[in-house]
Coordinates of C-alpha atoms in Angstrom, one line a residue:
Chain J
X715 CA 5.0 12.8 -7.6
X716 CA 6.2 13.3 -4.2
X717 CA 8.6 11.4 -2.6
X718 CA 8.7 9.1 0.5
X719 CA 12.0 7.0 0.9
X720 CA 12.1 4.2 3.5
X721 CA 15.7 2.5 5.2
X722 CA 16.9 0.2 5.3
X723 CA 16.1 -1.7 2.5
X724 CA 16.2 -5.0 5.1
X725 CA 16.7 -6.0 8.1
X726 CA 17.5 -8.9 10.9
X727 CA 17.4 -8.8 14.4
X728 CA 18.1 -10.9 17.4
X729 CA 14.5 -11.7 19.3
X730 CA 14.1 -9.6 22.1
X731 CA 16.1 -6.9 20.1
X732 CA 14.7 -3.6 19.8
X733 CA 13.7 -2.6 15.4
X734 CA 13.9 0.8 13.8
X735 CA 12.8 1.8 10.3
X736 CA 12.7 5.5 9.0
X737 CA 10.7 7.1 6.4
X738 CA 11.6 10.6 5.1
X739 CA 8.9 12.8 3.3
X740 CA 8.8 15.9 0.8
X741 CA 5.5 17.4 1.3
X742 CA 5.5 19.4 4.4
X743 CA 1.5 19.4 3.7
X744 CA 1.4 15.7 4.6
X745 CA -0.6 15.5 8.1
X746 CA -1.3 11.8 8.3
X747 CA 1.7 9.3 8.3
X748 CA 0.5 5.5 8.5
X749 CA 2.7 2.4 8.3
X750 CA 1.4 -0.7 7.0
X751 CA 2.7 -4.3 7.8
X752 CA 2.7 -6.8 5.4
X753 CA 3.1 -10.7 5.8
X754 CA 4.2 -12.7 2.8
X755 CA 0.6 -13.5 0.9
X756 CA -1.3 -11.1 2.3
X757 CA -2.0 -7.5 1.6
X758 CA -0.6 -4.9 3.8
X759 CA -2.7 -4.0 6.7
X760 CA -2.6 -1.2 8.6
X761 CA -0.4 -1.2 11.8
X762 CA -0.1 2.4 13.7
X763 CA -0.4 5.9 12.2
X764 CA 0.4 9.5 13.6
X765 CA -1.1 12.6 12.6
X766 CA 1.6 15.4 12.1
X767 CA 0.1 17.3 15.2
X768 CA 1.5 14.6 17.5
X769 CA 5.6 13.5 18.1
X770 CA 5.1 9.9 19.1
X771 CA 2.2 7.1 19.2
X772 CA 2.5 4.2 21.1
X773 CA 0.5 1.1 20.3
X774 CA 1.8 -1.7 22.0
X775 CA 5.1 -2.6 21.4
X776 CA 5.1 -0.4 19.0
X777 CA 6.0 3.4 18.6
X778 CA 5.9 5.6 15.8
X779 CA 8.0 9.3 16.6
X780 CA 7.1 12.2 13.9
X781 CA 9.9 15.0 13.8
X782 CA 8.1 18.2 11.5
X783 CA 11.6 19.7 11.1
X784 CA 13.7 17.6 9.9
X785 CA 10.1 15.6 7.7
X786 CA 11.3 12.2 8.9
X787 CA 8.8 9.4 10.6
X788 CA 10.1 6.1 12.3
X789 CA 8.9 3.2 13.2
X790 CA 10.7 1.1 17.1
X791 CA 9.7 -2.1 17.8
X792 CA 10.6 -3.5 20.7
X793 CA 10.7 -6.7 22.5
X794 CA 10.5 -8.0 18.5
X795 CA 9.5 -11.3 17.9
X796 CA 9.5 -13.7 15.0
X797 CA 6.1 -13.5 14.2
X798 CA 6.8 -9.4 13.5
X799 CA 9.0 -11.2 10.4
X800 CA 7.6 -9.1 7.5
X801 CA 7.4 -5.9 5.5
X802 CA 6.7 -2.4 6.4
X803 CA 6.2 0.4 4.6
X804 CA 5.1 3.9 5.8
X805 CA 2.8 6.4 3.5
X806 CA 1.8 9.5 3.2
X807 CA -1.3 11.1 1.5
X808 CA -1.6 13.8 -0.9
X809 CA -3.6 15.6 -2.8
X810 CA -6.6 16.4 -0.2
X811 CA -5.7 13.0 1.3
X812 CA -7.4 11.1 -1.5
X813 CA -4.8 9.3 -2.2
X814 CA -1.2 8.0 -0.8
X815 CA 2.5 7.5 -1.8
X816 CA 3.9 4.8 -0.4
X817 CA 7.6 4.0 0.6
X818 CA 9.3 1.1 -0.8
X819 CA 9.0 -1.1 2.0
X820 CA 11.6 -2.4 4.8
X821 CA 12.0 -6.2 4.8
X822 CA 12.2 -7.3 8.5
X823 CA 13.4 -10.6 9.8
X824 CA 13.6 -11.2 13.4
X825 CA 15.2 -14.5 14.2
X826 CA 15.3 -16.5 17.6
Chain T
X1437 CA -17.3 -8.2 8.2
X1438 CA -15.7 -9.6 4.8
X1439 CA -12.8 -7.9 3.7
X1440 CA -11.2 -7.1 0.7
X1441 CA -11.8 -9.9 -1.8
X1442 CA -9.5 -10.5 -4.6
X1443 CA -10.2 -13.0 -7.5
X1444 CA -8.4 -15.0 -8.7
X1445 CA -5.5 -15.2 -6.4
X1446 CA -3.4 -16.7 -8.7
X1447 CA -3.4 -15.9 -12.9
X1448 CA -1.0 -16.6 -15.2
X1449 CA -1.4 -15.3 -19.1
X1450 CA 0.6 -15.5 -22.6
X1451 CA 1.7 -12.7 -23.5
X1452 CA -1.0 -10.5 -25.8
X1453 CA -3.6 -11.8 -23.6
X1454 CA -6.6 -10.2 -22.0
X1455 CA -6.5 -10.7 -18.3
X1456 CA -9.4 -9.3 -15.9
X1457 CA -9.0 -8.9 -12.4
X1458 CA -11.7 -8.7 -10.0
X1459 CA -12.1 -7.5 -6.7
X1460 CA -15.2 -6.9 -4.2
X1461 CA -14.7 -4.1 -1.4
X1462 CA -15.7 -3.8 1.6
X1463 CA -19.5 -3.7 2.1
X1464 CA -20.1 0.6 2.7
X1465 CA -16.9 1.5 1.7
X1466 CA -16.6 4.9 -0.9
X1467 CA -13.4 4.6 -2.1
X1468 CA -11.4 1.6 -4.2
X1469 CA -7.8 1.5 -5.5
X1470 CA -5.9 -0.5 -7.6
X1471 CA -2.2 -1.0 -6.9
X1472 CA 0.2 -2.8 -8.4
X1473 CA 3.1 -4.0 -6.4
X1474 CA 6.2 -5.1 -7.7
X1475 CA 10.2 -5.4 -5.6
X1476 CA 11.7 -2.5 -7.5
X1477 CA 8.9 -0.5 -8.0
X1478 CA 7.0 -1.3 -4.9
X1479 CA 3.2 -0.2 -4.2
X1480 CA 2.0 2.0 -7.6
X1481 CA -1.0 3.8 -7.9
X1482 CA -3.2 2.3 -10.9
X1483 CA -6.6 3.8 -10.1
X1484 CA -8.8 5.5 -7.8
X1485 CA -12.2 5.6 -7.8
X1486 CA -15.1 8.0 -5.5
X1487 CA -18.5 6.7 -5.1
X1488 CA -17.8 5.1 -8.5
X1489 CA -16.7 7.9 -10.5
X1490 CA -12.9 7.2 -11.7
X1491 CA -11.1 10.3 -9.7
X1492 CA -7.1 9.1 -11.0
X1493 CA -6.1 6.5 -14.2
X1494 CA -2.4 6.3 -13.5
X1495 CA -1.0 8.2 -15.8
X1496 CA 1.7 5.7 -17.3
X1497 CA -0.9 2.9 -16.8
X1498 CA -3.6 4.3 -19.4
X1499 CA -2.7 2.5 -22.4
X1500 CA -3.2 -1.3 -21.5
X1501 CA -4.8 -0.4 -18.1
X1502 CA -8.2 0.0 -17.9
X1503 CA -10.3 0.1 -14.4
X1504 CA -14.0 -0.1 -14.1
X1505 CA -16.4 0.2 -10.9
X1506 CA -19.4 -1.9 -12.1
X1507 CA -21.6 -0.8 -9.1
X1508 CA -20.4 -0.3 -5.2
X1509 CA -19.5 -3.6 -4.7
X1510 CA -17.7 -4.7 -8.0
X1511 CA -14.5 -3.3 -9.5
X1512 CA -12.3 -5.0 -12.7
X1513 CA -8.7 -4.3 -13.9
X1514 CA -8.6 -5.3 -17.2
X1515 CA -5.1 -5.6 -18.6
X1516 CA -5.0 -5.6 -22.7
X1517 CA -3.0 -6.8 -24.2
X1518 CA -0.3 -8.7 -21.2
X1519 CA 3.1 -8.1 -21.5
X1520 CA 6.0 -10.3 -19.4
X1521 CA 6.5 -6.9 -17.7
X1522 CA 3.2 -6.8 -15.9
X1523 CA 4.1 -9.2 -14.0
X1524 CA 3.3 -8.5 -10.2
X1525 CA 0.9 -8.6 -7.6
X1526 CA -2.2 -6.5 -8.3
X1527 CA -3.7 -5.2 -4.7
X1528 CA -7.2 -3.7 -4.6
X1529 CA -8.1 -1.8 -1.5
X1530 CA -11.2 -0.2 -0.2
X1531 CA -11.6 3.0 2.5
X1532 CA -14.3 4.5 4.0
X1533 CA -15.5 8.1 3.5
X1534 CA -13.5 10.4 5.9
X1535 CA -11.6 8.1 7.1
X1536 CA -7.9 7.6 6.4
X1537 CA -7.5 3.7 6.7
X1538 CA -7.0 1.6 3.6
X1539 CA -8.1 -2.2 3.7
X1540 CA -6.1 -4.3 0.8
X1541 CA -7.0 -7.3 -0.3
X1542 CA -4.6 -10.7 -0.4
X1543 CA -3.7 -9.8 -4.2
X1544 CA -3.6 -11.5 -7.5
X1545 CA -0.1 -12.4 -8.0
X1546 CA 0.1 -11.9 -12.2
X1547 CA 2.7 -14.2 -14.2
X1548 CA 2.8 -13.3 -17.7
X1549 CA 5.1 -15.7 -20.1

């Protein structure tokens, strides 16, 4: 099964600080990167996604930056606030995008 | 629009048990997953169904794993028999054809004694 590692495993920040996850991949078939964000009792919901033909998406405070070369994603979050506090993990799909492989998750706590 | 809907949120079995988990997807969508999501492990692929027809069984999960899309609206996970080391949260989540997003429901978060 192709791989799709995520760090750091966790993370704090200061409010107002500025948050950065990465995700590396295996596949260089992979075209379409999402990262879901998960809150503790809840299933995780899509937040942002890039398709492999673009660098960077910007949603908000939130950017993700795709770099083809070296396969890695990443995630910035700016301005973070307490109520970002959860999980995030990115994903790729394979197989004819039927399905996905998803990374083990970054813990995130922002504190104020 | 109703989500995902998970049932029961909560389940807690002896082990050897029969356990069946349900979940309802969103109203139109084609295709339905089952995860199972656990710290170490993280999000694992169970099954994956197509317009009902089972298009992936999991591989390791065959044995005591057993999927089932009733009609569009209706999927089960049936897990027989329960062993302490299923326990985890079981996420079903639904996607519309052609598109990429997947909708998860809250979970059912599975003890097993």
């Amino acid at each position: 099964q192709q791989q799709v590692r995520q760090s750091p495993q966790s993370l704090t920040v200061w409010e107002g600080g500025t948050t950065v996850l990465t995700c590396s991949y295996e596949d260089s078939t992979f075209n379409y990167f999402p990262w879901y964000q998960q809150f503790p009792g809840e299933g995780p919901a899509l937040l942002i996604s890039i398709l492999s033909v673009s660098d960077k998406k910007e949603d908000g405070r939130f950017t993700t930056f795709f770099n083809k070369r070296e396969k890695k994603l990443s995630l910035h979050i700016i301005d973070s606030q307490p109520g970002d506090s959860a999980t995030y993990f990115c994903a790729a799909p394979y197989t004819g995008n039927y399905k996905y492989v998803f990374g083990a998750g970054t813990r995130l706590k922002v504190i104020a | 629009d109703a989500g995902v809907t998970q049932t029961p949120r909560h389940e807690v079995a002896e082990k050897g048990q029969t356990i069946i988990l349900k979940c309802e997807p969103v109203s139109g969508h084609n295709d339905l997953f089952w995860y199972r999501q656990t710290k170490i492990q993280g999000l694992e692929l169970l099954s994956y169904f197509r317009s009902k027809s089972l298009m992936e069984d999991g591989g390791a999960f065959k044995d005591r794993f057993k999927a089932e899309m009733l009609n569009s609206s209706f999927s089960t996970l049936k897990i027989q028999p329960t062993e302490p080391k299923d326990s985890a949260v079981y996420l079903c989540a639904s996607r519309d054809r052609g598109q990429n997003t997947l909708y998860f429901g809250a979970g059912t978060r599975l003890s097993v004694l």
